[in-house]
Amino acid sequence: MKCTADIDVRDVDESCINIDPIQVGGRLTADAMKAVIAYGDGYSVCDHCRKPFRLDYIKKPPIQQFHKDLAKFVNMDVVRVVPGARRGFQAVAGTYVQKGDPVLITALSHYTEVLAVEGNGGIPREIPANTDNIITAEAAAETIEKVTAEFGRSPVLLFLDHFDYQYGNEHDVRGIIRVARQHDIPVVYNGAYTVGIMEVDGKGLGADFVIGSGHKSMASPAPSGMLAATDERAAEVFRTTAARTDVTGRTFGIKEVEMMGCTLMGVTLVGMMASFPHVKERVKHWDEHLSRGRRVIESLERIVGTRIRSEMPRKHTLTRVDTLKSFDRIADTHKKKGFFFTSELKARGIAGIIPGATRVWKFNTYGLTAAQSDHLARAFLEIAEKYGLDIE
Amino acid sequence: MKCTADIDVRDVDESCINIDPIQVGGRLTADAMKAVIAYGDGYSVCDHCRKPFRLDYIKKPPIQQFHKDLAKFVNMDVVRVVPGARRGFQAVAGTYVQKGDPVLITALSHYTEVLAVEGNGGIPREIPANTDNIITAEAAAETIEKVTAEFGRSPVLLFLDHFDYQYGNEHDVRGIIRVARQHDIPVVYNGAYTVGIMEVDGKGLGADFVIGSGHKSMASPAPSGMLAATDERAAEVFRTTAARTDVTGRTFGIKEVEMMGCTLMGVTLVGMMASFPHVKERVKHWDEHLSRGRRVIESLERIVGTRIRSEMPRKHTLTRVDTLKSFDRIADTHKKKGFFFTSELKARGIAGIIPGATRVWKFNTYGLTAAQSDHLARAFLEIAEKYGLDIE
């Protein structure tokens, strides 16, 4: 079906059970969809922008209040919306990282954290994961000592993913932040896979910054996200322009340098706002999403040869699974190769796994109903049975 | 009318003739609205993302083709979409501006250009406007000499707005670029008020970069925009990551540092794409929009005491008007003060002028039909008559 002459309608989430690893937390709520329709036009939230002319001061729609609510939601002092979590990383790196500065990331850090460091001339140094692919406080402490010895000074910043994008494993954010604070290293808590799907207590964890992704985990259109800070750090990362031009003597009020002035002027922000009451509610039900996801994992584990590469028991709905010795064996001789698996899933109304993937792949069960997760669990078993794989 | 519990429906463009200075070029087309509905969800354009995993390679929806078409549209070699024109300024400044470097802007430059310079530690220096508020090639040449003497080296970059946001005046981009090229200064053509409403020939003008705003002039949701470059400059501004992490040895393929990887992953990009065929067509009709706007200007000029502050005859539909000696005289004694004017316009179905403004204000007639611009022209005269202002 065509949406416009050149663009097909997208109906993945309307017609399928979507288990795409990055998409499931970003599906719009019905309220967000209504807001998107009402606020589609370019500068749609700017109708009532008055002095001092900055996005987070607008009262209608209630953008100012939303900023306060969002800060409270993650227990931080100040928040700004940004065009994706990555633009939050960029703003923090732009504030603290100078050329040649060492910056800590982890062995499982998202690539956009590396780009933020690189873009500011910093030198990333990884905290290694242990053999279970977990980042521990001990590893953080050792790496800080090692990097401090290498550079003759402490790292200037630490990017820390609560749950990483590769395994969906939980890392010891509380312990690592404690270590970092002993060395006065500001910490960015990357909540791309937490903020909006589970409760996050930024100041409780001791984080200097909490970053979330609207389109990844807050049921919002792309690109959207949030950067929250403590009052102390907010004064640094949200510093206002100090420029005064030489000929006309112009100054630019309270525009914030790292935000480039206003950030999300329309549909993206209103989408976040419209979903927010639902997001606030859904984080309280994270355990239900997790337990539904675990039923799917149990089913996969029954297929002999299948290995869950993520930590067990699962603490997140994003999971990395290894089917080299199960579904990939079928792919070896099937005329469709790995696409047999895609086809079998599709025939059962399941989408979101990379087409052809039967070796090591990721999926995310967040947002499925009990009936959908049961269906998914059964589907994996049915496909295994159909092709003669052993089931325990 | 409520859109959600806390957000009112926005219907400015459905219920009024909107002449907001920044909004009129960003109203969605019907196709964009359809696309926004189909692609509202977070990472909605990523369903068919395959190796090498970058937004501009995606074939379905036809994002790859759109990038080619967009480059051709402004006659440049390479284009990337960005979250607003300002993020294009930031990317270019991030590539060329080091701490302490002089950067040329103009006396009428948009504030986001200043923020982009400031964020990278550059020192902005303004090319002055002449008494008609026009930036000339002579002024550019003089400023380059002056700044070169001051810093002992040439400015590293020049930001140049074809039409500025304050007056909607046209500046001598061709002449200024010629001067800049003689000094090997790369030029950013800021087309926030041109790309998407009139034809732009980037390489014909000699520009190194052409930047456009989706939500300002390309009938697209916010935040969206484009950064186009010549092949030579593209290799610099769109350089790919060179990072290799120390512990895991990870590299990040063809992700571009200044783009922070992918940029517009959903509704914003699809909105731009859906409007694009209409945008390509509408730029051919710029003269019609301009002549309809001029009829409104003629009408305002008939109201004794009113002064058009923008250059005359108008070459843009964005205009700055001074009604200190006409409508503001009424406001002096009216119980509603300046809001009488807002009310009178509203009663005639006209919106988009800052409420209460009767001194110096801006409006933009882009996109009005002939009947709407006639109505607007009549409305100004009617209000003047009603309050006893002289009409010539």
Coordinates of C-alpha atoms in Angstrom, one line a residue, chain A residues 8 70 172 202 213 217 219:
Chain A
D8 CA 5.0 2.7 1.1
L70 CA 10.7 15.0 33.3
D172 CA 27.0 -2.1 38.3
G202 CA 19.5 9.6 38.9
S213 CA 16.2 8.4 24.3
S217 CA 12.4 4.0 25.1
A219 CA 7.3 6.1 23.0

